[in-house]
XYZ file of C-alpha atoms in Angstrom:
584
model
C -0.002 0.099 0.162
C 1.089 3.506 -0.632
C 0.912 6.234 1.740
C 1.373 9.714 0.882
C 1.898 12.251 3.652
C 1.234 15.983 2.513
C 2.705 19.008 3.751
C 0.259 19.248 6.828
C 1.460 15.630 7.922
C -2.041 14.483 6.607
C -2.147 10.691 5.959
C -4.052 9.545 2.934
C -4.863 5.819 1.542
C -4.129 5.444 -1.780
C -4.962 1.882 -1.721
C -8.116 0.056 -0.046
C -5.923 -2.193 1.871
C -4.643 -0.910 5.227
C -2.575 -2.217 8.195
C -3.906 -2.482 11.534
C -1.369 -0.232 12.900
C -2.359 2.370 10.139
C -6.077 1.701 10.778
C -5.756 2.294 14.622
C -4.546 5.946 14.056
C -8.202 6.684 13.234
C -9.692 4.456 16.208
C -10.044 5.763 19.557
C -7.064 4.005 20.982
C -9.243 1.744 23.203
C -8.031 -2.202 22.527
C -11.477 -3.208 23.191
C -12.936 -1.156 20.473
C -10.136 -1.313 17.960
C -11.260 -4.307 16.177
C -14.731 -3.102 16.300
C -13.732 0.180 14.812
C -11.912 -1.493 11.750
C -14.891 -3.328 10.791
C -17.096 -0.036 10.696
C -14.294 1.587 8.962
C -14.101 -0.973 6.334
C -18.144 -0.911 5.979
C -17.888 2.991 5.552
C -15.191 2.797 3.129
C -17.275 0.281 0.954
C -20.262 3.166 1.241
C -17.856 5.771 0.566
C -14.149 5.426 0.133
C -13.362 8.767 0.710
C -14.587 8.614 4.305
C -11.094 7.469 5.248
C -9.491 10.533 3.890
C -9.764 12.470 7.333
C -7.735 15.618 7.938
C -8.763 15.624 11.516
C -7.178 13.214 14.015
C -9.774 12.994 16.334
C -10.492 9.856 18.347
C -13.867 10.935 19.097
C -15.157 10.564 15.668
C -14.522 6.642 15.315
C -15.916 6.311 19.184
C -19.132 7.881 17.886
C -19.547 5.608 15.026
C -18.788 2.356 17.277
C -21.116 3.551 19.672
C -23.820 4.333 16.957
C -24.036 0.753 15.819
C -24.745 -0.773 19.064
C -28.404 -1.949 19.701
C -28.675 0.288 22.982
C -27.640 3.807 23.092
C -27.890 5.702 26.415
C -25.274 8.168 26.283
C -25.529 9.612 22.727
C -25.730 13.460 23.862
C -22.380 13.295 25.235
C -21.005 11.733 21.923
C -22.687 14.486 19.992
C -21.556 17.236 22.267
C -17.859 15.619 22.059
C -18.127 15.756 18.104
C -19.325 19.333 17.947
C -16.760 20.635 20.454
C -14.103 18.922 18.132
C -15.578 20.683 15.188
C -15.590 24.039 16.722
C -12.333 23.757 18.209
C -10.480 22.636 14.851
C -12.480 24.862 12.387
C -11.461 22.569 9.655
C -12.963 22.915 5.981
C -13.244 19.164 5.995
C -15.824 19.076 8.524
C -19.056 19.803 6.470
C -18.071 17.097 4.024
C -17.379 14.735 6.791
C -20.714 15.471 8.485
C -22.535 14.350 5.383
C -20.480 11.470 4.744
C -21.109 10.239 8.187
C -24.557 10.874 7.963
C -25.011 8.887 4.692
C -22.824 5.806 6.047
C -24.399 2.605 6.678
C -23.396 2.446 10.580
C -25.518 5.840 10.956
C -28.442 4.811 9.004
C -28.685 1.313 10.745
C -28.042 2.507 14.141
C -31.427 3.943 15.174
C -31.855 3.584 19.153
C -34.714 2.174 20.800
C -36.723 3.337 23.606
C -37.838 6.406 21.802
C -34.394 7.943 21.688
C -33.793 10.327 18.518
C -32.239 8.604 15.421
C -28.339 9.488 14.993
C -29.066 10.774 11.833
C -31.448 13.510 13.087
C -29.570 14.295 15.889
C -26.391 14.598 13.474
C -28.281 16.966 11.480
C -28.978 19.323 14.135
C -25.380 19.099 15.302
C -24.145 19.772 11.500
C -26.390 23.068 11.596
C -24.512 23.987 14.876
C -21.247 23.443 13.714
C -21.761 25.212 10.297
C -22.618 28.314 12.240
C -19.651 28.050 14.414
C -17.041 27.120 12.228
C -17.128 29.260 9.273
C -14.350 28.532 6.571
C -11.344 30.922 6.834
C -10.072 32.192 3.707
C -7.183 30.139 1.987
C -3.642 31.470 2.718
C -2.897 31.429 -0.986
C -5.325 34.268 -1.694
C -3.787 36.764 0.608
C -1.300 38.728 -1.082
C 0.347 40.531 1.901
C -0.199 41.437 5.639
C -2.066 44.512 4.317
C -4.776 42.480 2.276
C -8.201 43.422 3.579
C -10.017 40.408 2.405
C -12.578 39.546 5.311
C -11.440 36.947 7.509
C -14.741 34.800 8.234
C -13.518 33.057 11.200
C -13.586 36.484 13.089
C -17.379 36.343 12.830
C -18.841 36.995 16.330
C -20.324 34.459 18.228
C -22.915 36.245 20.402
C -25.088 36.113 17.184
C -25.451 34.464 13.629
C -24.887 36.570 10.583
C -27.616 38.281 9.423
C -28.295 35.867 6.553
C -29.333 33.190 8.899
C -32.568 35.179 10.336
C -33.759 35.960 6.627
C -36.215 33.201 5.308
C -37.628 32.575 1.950
C -41.380 33.453 1.992
C -43.363 31.490 -0.420
C -46.600 32.432 -2.136
C -49.408 29.680 -2.367
C -48.359 29.281 -6.199
C -44.959 29.291 -4.895
C -45.227 26.351 -2.724
C -47.491 24.472 -5.356
C -44.881 24.883 -8.026
C -41.734 24.343 -6.173
C -42.713 21.792 -3.548
C -46.175 20.450 -4.994
C -46.454 16.769 -6.138
C -46.765 17.691 -9.773
C -50.331 18.126 -10.500
C -50.145 22.012 -9.680
C -47.178 22.820 -11.252
C -47.430 25.466 -13.830
C -45.509 25.435 -17.250
C -43.309 28.406 -17.921
C -39.875 29.830 -16.974
C -39.156 30.550 -13.079
C -36.220 32.769 -12.356
C -34.778 34.920 -9.632
C -34.276 38.793 -9.364
C -31.955 40.391 -6.960
C -32.092 44.341 -6.590
C -28.976 45.564 -4.450
C -28.048 49.003 -3.687
C -24.153 48.268 -3.232
C -22.979 51.551 -1.783
C -20.523 53.368 -4.136
C -17.196 54.022 -2.574
C -17.163 57.649 -3.439
C -20.667 58.237 -1.973
C -19.487 56.423 1.100
C -16.482 58.780 1.331
C -18.938 61.788 0.581
C -21.065 60.801 3.501
C -18.821 59.385 6.120
C -21.056 61.029 8.899
C -23.332 58.298 8.098
C -21.149 55.462 9.097
C -19.301 56.839 12.154
C -20.101 53.746 14.306
C -18.724 51.423 11.297
C -15.141 50.251 11.857
C -12.545 51.822 9.051
C -11.654 48.696 7.741
C -15.148 47.574 7.296
C -15.585 50.762 4.886
C -12.685 50.053 2.647
C -13.636 48.821 -0.723
C -10.779 45.830 -0.832
C -12.725 44.478 2.247
C -16.399 45.039 1.194
C -15.782 43.879 -2.556
C -15.293 40.098 -1.282
C -18.542 39.928 0.740
C -20.552 41.501 -2.017
C -19.149 38.959 -4.530
C -19.827 36.054 -1.748
C -23.344 37.267 -1.280
C -23.827 37.166 -5.119
C -22.439 33.728 -5.399
C -24.427 32.308 -2.491
C -27.948 33.544 -4.356
C -26.775 33.111 -7.978
C -29.809 35.299 -9.119
C -30.865 34.837 -12.821
C -31.223 38.780 -13.234
C -29.250 41.063 -10.965
C -30.159 44.829 -10.645
C -27.377 46.825 -8.844
C -27.315 50.519 -7.869
C -24.769 52.875 -6.778
C -22.130 50.719 -8.894
C -18.708 52.828 -9.266
C -17.598 53.058 -12.722
C -14.165 51.961 -12.148
C -15.383 49.042 -9.838
C -17.809 48.226 -12.500
C -14.953 47.869 -15.087
C -12.302 46.160 -12.888
C -14.389 44.086 -10.276
C -18.150 43.411 -11.250
C -17.417 42.648 -14.967
C -14.709 40.312 -14.844
C -16.002 38.614 -11.467
C -19.658 38.114 -12.940
C -18.563 37.246 -16.638
C -16.642 34.435 -15.083
C -19.992 33.241 -13.181
C -21.865 33.549 -16.609
C -23.529 36.897 -16.620
C -23.328 39.661 -18.906
C -24.598 43.175 -18.262
C -25.233 46.886 -18.983
C -24.025 50.002 -17.278
C -25.280 53.517 -17.123
C -23.273 56.070 -15.278
C -25.092 59.088 -13.509
C -24.801 62.340 -15.640
C -22.461 64.887 -14.929
C -18.771 65.389 -14.774
C -18.520 65.028 -10.771
C -20.659 61.592 -10.617
C -18.951 58.355 -10.784
C -21.481 55.721 -10.113
C -24.792 54.509 -11.722
C -27.004 51.402 -12.275
C -25.671 47.977 -13.628
C -28.282 45.332 -14.620
C -26.646 41.663 -15.191
C -28.414 38.579 -16.624
C -27.340 34.992 -16.410
C -26.753 33.941 -20.364
C -27.616 30.571 -19.768
C -31.296 31.408 -18.767
C -31.701 34.891 -20.700
C -30.742 36.648 -23.857
C -31.043 40.483 -24.265
C -33.436 41.506 -27.193
C -33.102 45.475 -26.389
C -31.741 48.031 -23.878
C -32.628 51.375 -23.169
C -30.240 53.814 -21.153
C -32.301 56.395 -19.574
C -30.966 59.640 -18.394
C -33.444 61.945 -16.414
C -31.422 65.017 -16.736
C -33.242 67.794 -19.074
C -32.649 71.393 -19.449
C -35.348 72.147 -16.861
C -35.288 72.904 -13.201
C -37.641 70.138 -12.300
C -35.197 67.714 -14.161
C -31.858 69.172 -13.535
C -30.457 66.081 -11.572
C -28.343 63.361 -12.606
C -30.189 60.109 -11.902
C -30.641 57.455 -14.452
C -32.066 53.906 -15.398
C -31.431 50.855 -17.273
C -34.643 49.183 -19.057
C -33.677 45.709 -20.621
C -35.973 43.728 -22.700
C -34.831 40.140 -22.238
C -36.194 36.782 -23.708
C -35.809 33.560 -21.772
C -33.635 30.415 -23.419
C -36.117 27.691 -23.717
C -37.103 24.773 -26.118
C -39.815 27.117 -27.312
C -39.578 28.996 -30.581
C -41.261 32.152 -29.544
C -40.810 32.335 -25.616
C -42.310 35.363 -23.949
C -40.256 38.335 -23.144
C -39.965 40.294 -19.967
C -38.908 43.911 -19.301
C -36.539 44.683 -16.535
C -36.285 48.309 -15.346
C -33.231 49.302 -12.694
C -33.230 52.713 -11.437
C -32.064 55.049 -8.737
C -34.223 58.231 -8.014
C -33.189 61.279 -6.560
C -32.531 60.842 -2.627
C -33.482 64.394 -1.520
C -36.642 64.042 0.557
C -37.657 67.647 0.134
C -37.716 67.298 -3.559
C -40.566 64.973 -4.226
C -41.355 67.196 -7.481
C -38.357 66.081 -9.056
C -38.660 62.385 -7.907
C -42.459 62.482 -9.614
C -41.056 63.975 -12.973
C -38.382 61.182 -13.033
C -41.014 58.746 -12.326
C -43.069 59.935 -15.147
C -40.199 59.518 -17.425
C -39.615 55.986 -16.279
C -42.981 54.939 -16.790
C -43.042 56.528 -20.106
C -40.071 54.667 -21.375
C -41.334 51.178 -19.830
C -44.623 51.817 -21.697
C -42.573 52.415 -25.108
C -40.811 49.586 -25.036
C -43.238 47.210 -23.409
C -46.786 48.247 -24.971
C -48.343 45.817 -27.357
C -51.596 45.700 -29.389
C -53.659 42.685 -29.722
C -56.065 41.932 -32.670
C -58.890 43.541 -30.956
C -57.197 46.826 -30.627
C -56.743 46.811 -26.947
C -53.333 47.626 -25.768
C -51.440 45.737 -22.992
C -47.642 45.417 -21.514
C -45.432 42.447 -21.850
C -44.503 41.188 -18.380
C -42.421 43.996 -16.425
C -40.415 44.025 -13.547
C -39.237 47.759 -12.136
C -36.770 47.538 -9.035
C -34.223 49.794 -7.466
C -33.637 52.362 -5.013
C -36.910 54.580 -5.406
C -36.100 56.716 -2.328
C -39.598 56.865 -1.209
C -41.525 54.808 1.581
C -44.874 52.952 1.438
C -48.139 54.681 1.941
C -46.432 57.934 0.139
C -48.277 59.980 -2.480
C -45.582 58.449 -4.678
C -46.035 54.952 -3.849
C -49.562 55.085 -4.167
C -48.985 56.459 -7.725
C -47.088 53.537 -8.625
C -49.268 51.087 -7.235
C -52.491 52.570 -7.650
C -51.785 53.992 -11.113
C -53.356 57.623 -10.094
C -52.181 60.907 -8.484
C -53.803 64.268 -8.413
C -50.629 66.054 -7.591
C -51.645 69.874 -8.136
C -51.618 71.464 -4.591
C -49.448 68.763 -2.834
C -46.457 69.548 -0.980
C -43.124 68.693 -2.649
C -41.277 68.062 0.490
C -44.008 65.332 1.633
C -44.616 63.534 -1.538
C -41.907 60.783 -0.628
C -42.668 60.141 2.742
C -39.084 60.490 3.969
C -37.941 61.609 7.311
C -36.303 64.945 6.863
C -38.755 66.337 4.211
C -40.397 68.637 6.561
C -37.226 70.544 6.850
C -37.096 73.914 4.822
C -39.792 75.854 3.297
C -43.167 74.119 1.951
C -43.355 73.897 -1.967
C -46.501 73.027 -3.816
C -46.733 71.509 -7.145
C -48.878 73.385 -9.720
C -50.393 71.796 -12.803
C -47.595 72.993 -15.013
C -44.967 71.543 -13.082
C -44.156 68.919 -15.935
C -42.303 70.685 -19.106
C -44.295 70.241 -22.281
C -41.154 69.494 -24.182
C -41.132 65.894 -22.544
C -43.911 65.325 -24.923
C -45.771 63.066 -22.463
C -49.509 63.027 -21.847
C -50.992 62.715 -18.588
C -51.207 58.869 -18.903
C -47.497 58.640 -18.537
C -47.218 57.771 -22.482
C -45.263 59.559 -24.968
C -47.331 61.593 -27.321
C -47.353 60.349 -30.970
C -47.965 62.310 -34.104
C -51.791 63.436 -34.395
C -52.519 61.609 -31.190
C -55.717 62.889 -29.663
C -56.336 63.393 -25.818
C -57.525 59.689 -25.365
C -56.308 57.294 -22.759
C -55.161 53.922 -23.751
C -57.798 51.529 -25.122
C -57.644 49.443 -21.796
C -57.535 52.508 -19.552
C -60.530 53.020 -17.517
C -62.537 56.077 -17.988
C -62.273 59.336 -16.411
C -65.711 59.144 -14.451
C -64.718 55.420 -13.388
C -61.478 56.748 -11.969
C -63.257 59.553 -10.137
C -65.528 57.236 -8.514
C -62.780 54.828 -7.566
C -60.750 57.620 -6.110
C -63.379 59.231 -4.084
C -63.933 55.988 -2.309
C -60.148 56.024 -0.773
C -60.185 57.136 2.216
C -57.930 60.013 3.600
C -56.079 60.336 0.429
C -55.447 63.973 -1.009
C -54.945 62.418 -4.235
C -58.549 61.353 -4.489
C -59.927 65.223 -4.085
C -61.276 65.909 -7.502
C -62.023 69.542 -8.500
C -65.088 70.236 -10.528
C -64.179 70.377 -14.206
C -65.487 73.786 -14.310
C -63.002 75.094 -11.922
C -60.104 73.449 -13.888
C -58.031 75.800 -16.049
C -58.162 75.003 -19.729
C -55.835 71.830 -20.638
C -53.437 71.402 -23.587
C -54.280 69.517 -26.689
C -52.634 66.133 -25.349
C -53.836 66.078 -21.822
C -50.887 67.608 -20.388
C -50.717 69.942 -17.275
C -54.208 68.856 -16.003
C -53.093 68.345 -12.387
C -53.663 64.557 -12.737
C -51.414 61.778 -14.020
C -52.447 57.932 -14.774
C -50.584 54.944 -15.598
C -51.788 51.595 -16.862
C -48.749 49.229 -15.875
C -50.681 47.755 -12.930
C -47.724 47.418 -10.698
C -47.589 45.693 -7.425
C -44.839 45.212 -4.740
C -43.411 41.612 -4.418
C -42.660 42.490 -0.695
C -45.650 43.369 1.825
C -43.401 45.703 4.000
C -44.582 43.937 7.075
C -42.642 40.996 8.482
C -45.129 37.950 8.752
C -43.090 36.043 11.037
C -43.121 38.896 13.699
C -47.009 39.075 13.516
C -47.340 41.279 10.619
C -47.144 44.366 12.574
C -43.348 45.106 12.279
C -42.237 46.931 9.371
C -39.383 45.688 7.114
C -36.412 47.561 6.508
C -34.303 47.715 3.545
C -31.560 50.479 4.323
C -29.890 50.783 7.786
C -27.076 53.140 8.843
C -25.872 55.412 11.709
C -28.510 57.963 10.986
C -31.872 56.173 9.724
C -33.670 53.130 8.687
C -36.378 53.142 6.180
C -38.133 50.814 3.188
C -36.765 52.490 -0.054
C -35.830 49.695 -2.248
C -38.455 47.700 -3.955
C -39.275 45.251 -6.897
C -42.526 45.923 -8.469
C -43.930 43.504 -11.189
C -47.000 44.054 -13.134
C -50.273 41.846 -13.229
C -53.260 42.036 -15.300
C -55.725 42.437 -12.267
C -54.300 44.620 -9.502
C -56.541 43.431 -6.689
C -56.077 39.459 -7.587
C -52.240 39.912 -8.284
C -52.600 37.414 -11.191
C -50.863 37.905 -14.678
C -48.485 36.317 -16.883
C -45.822 37.170 -14.227
C -46.502 35.379 -10.988
C -44.932 35.794 -7.579
C -43.657 32.352 -6.388
C -41.670 33.800 -3.141
C -39.384 36.401 -1.749
C -36.301 36.531 0.340
C -37.748 37.862 3.863
C -36.373 40.872 5.122
C -35.409 41.981 8.897
C -36.701 44.509 11.187
C -35.022 47.761 12.812
C -34.778 45.980 16.005
C -32.926 42.800 14.545
C -30.797 44.784 12.523
C -29.666 46.995 15.641
C -28.620 43.712 17.257
C -26.198 43.189 14.313
C -24.859 46.766 14.414
C -24.790 49.569 12.177
C -24.136 48.842 8.454
C -21.782 48.573 6.879
C -20.136 45.997 9.139
C -17.873 43.008 9.355
C -20.481 40.565 7.702
C -22.467 42.852 5.652
C -20.752 45.079 3.056
C -23.578 47.941 2.185
C -26.092 50.223 4.108
C -28.869 48.514 2.191
C -30.113 44.882 2.278
C -30.445 42.969 -1.123
C -33.914 42.075 -2.156
C -34.638 38.964 -3.859
C -37.883 37.653 -5.430
C -38.773 34.440 -7.582
C -41.007 34.666 -10.280
C -43.072 32.488 -12.777
C -43.131 33.699 -16.401
C -45.955 32.065 -18.270
């Protein structure tokens, strides 16, 4: 038999035959159990020959297998605790694979105890979960360039609480449970895919707003540290579509593009306008799942005071790669709207431009002349909170903006500071060529809603029933000023995308009374990131694009326990949102 010894003095067996002295190296050292351990090891090798390739010389492992094979087992907890202690003490990379091999081996599968004691397999599963939380794999030494390398060392993770990702759970809809976990009778045909939206915190913006991160350690704020955790998070989830905001241009070229290309992604990037801006939005897609049909780069900046900001969007039309000759297309819009809480008027104008561009890229006309939109997902950092006027406009499709306070439109904290400004009906410039239905005006177009747009009278009745909303306050027609030929500057806006949020903004596991949080730093926490998708009927949330599940968020109290973001375990001041969809 050939025995090789590596640089760590690890004995590996290159042949199935072994001498007794070599076998005793992995036994407990107790002569009364050595022979029994040899028999068990032979059985395990037949089941999995690699099981003898142990990298931890720990006698308690074989003691555990010997005892598990006995017909009576009274001291199982002691042995499990011994093994757990060994795993935590050694922090060895092989423990994960060792657990799985031992769990599947014949001695453990046949060693079920009597008299109501838990099965060794079940107990081992619990132990595996505990050990995986306590003994995270440290980075390989070959990846450390020098002593100043800032790549995170995960073995420094505090023991007081698990990483925040262990508290985030997938929340499945009824359709998601049937499609993904059903017995096949309820599984629908179509393409299921995941979308991640993530504000990764551009390094230049971090430095410009250091006062927000005074509680974070300097090391955890540096890009050479944060980039490793960002990539690890993406690899853990491997979304089919990845929408990033606040991506630094240099980092897009030097880090995101090469790293994600290696993982099978392609992407498009749009930098914010302005010579002093260095970040933007990037949208990546898995080339094995999708191909790009068209991409529109949207710059909100115009020569007008209401659109003099440098925010942008990337709107992409994708087609799934399937065996079907003509698979349905989808639209993915990725945007980052203005932050300033006092300038809700600017955010509304940017939103109108975004909706008009989405409509232009997605609108279709059926044989009956009725218009509709292909399945659409709009995600990003919208810098507005639920129940605000701007949020209601997105999900209800209507806003009466005339007379509203600009500094309250987004509902953000800090909006009440400064003087009050009110929107007038002429706040949108006519040169945008956008109608009151958030669509581009075509040549010879009359002041008519889309063919499937509900009438003004229906809209009035619906909005008059909304309780307590300033948007439902309709003025008599006689009191309104004359409108333009194309319905611009009427004081009202509609859109017909039928958008709903994939997140509910309340945490169901905490009783549905605690709000979710998507951004968290030393000064504030809020919900400003969203993944919207369009449906055929807003109330029933049915359509060609169905929500299967979402990766649950955390509450403010839960995040306070983890510390201020960015931190050792999380590289941004935003949490990533992930939703699972089915495209039919």
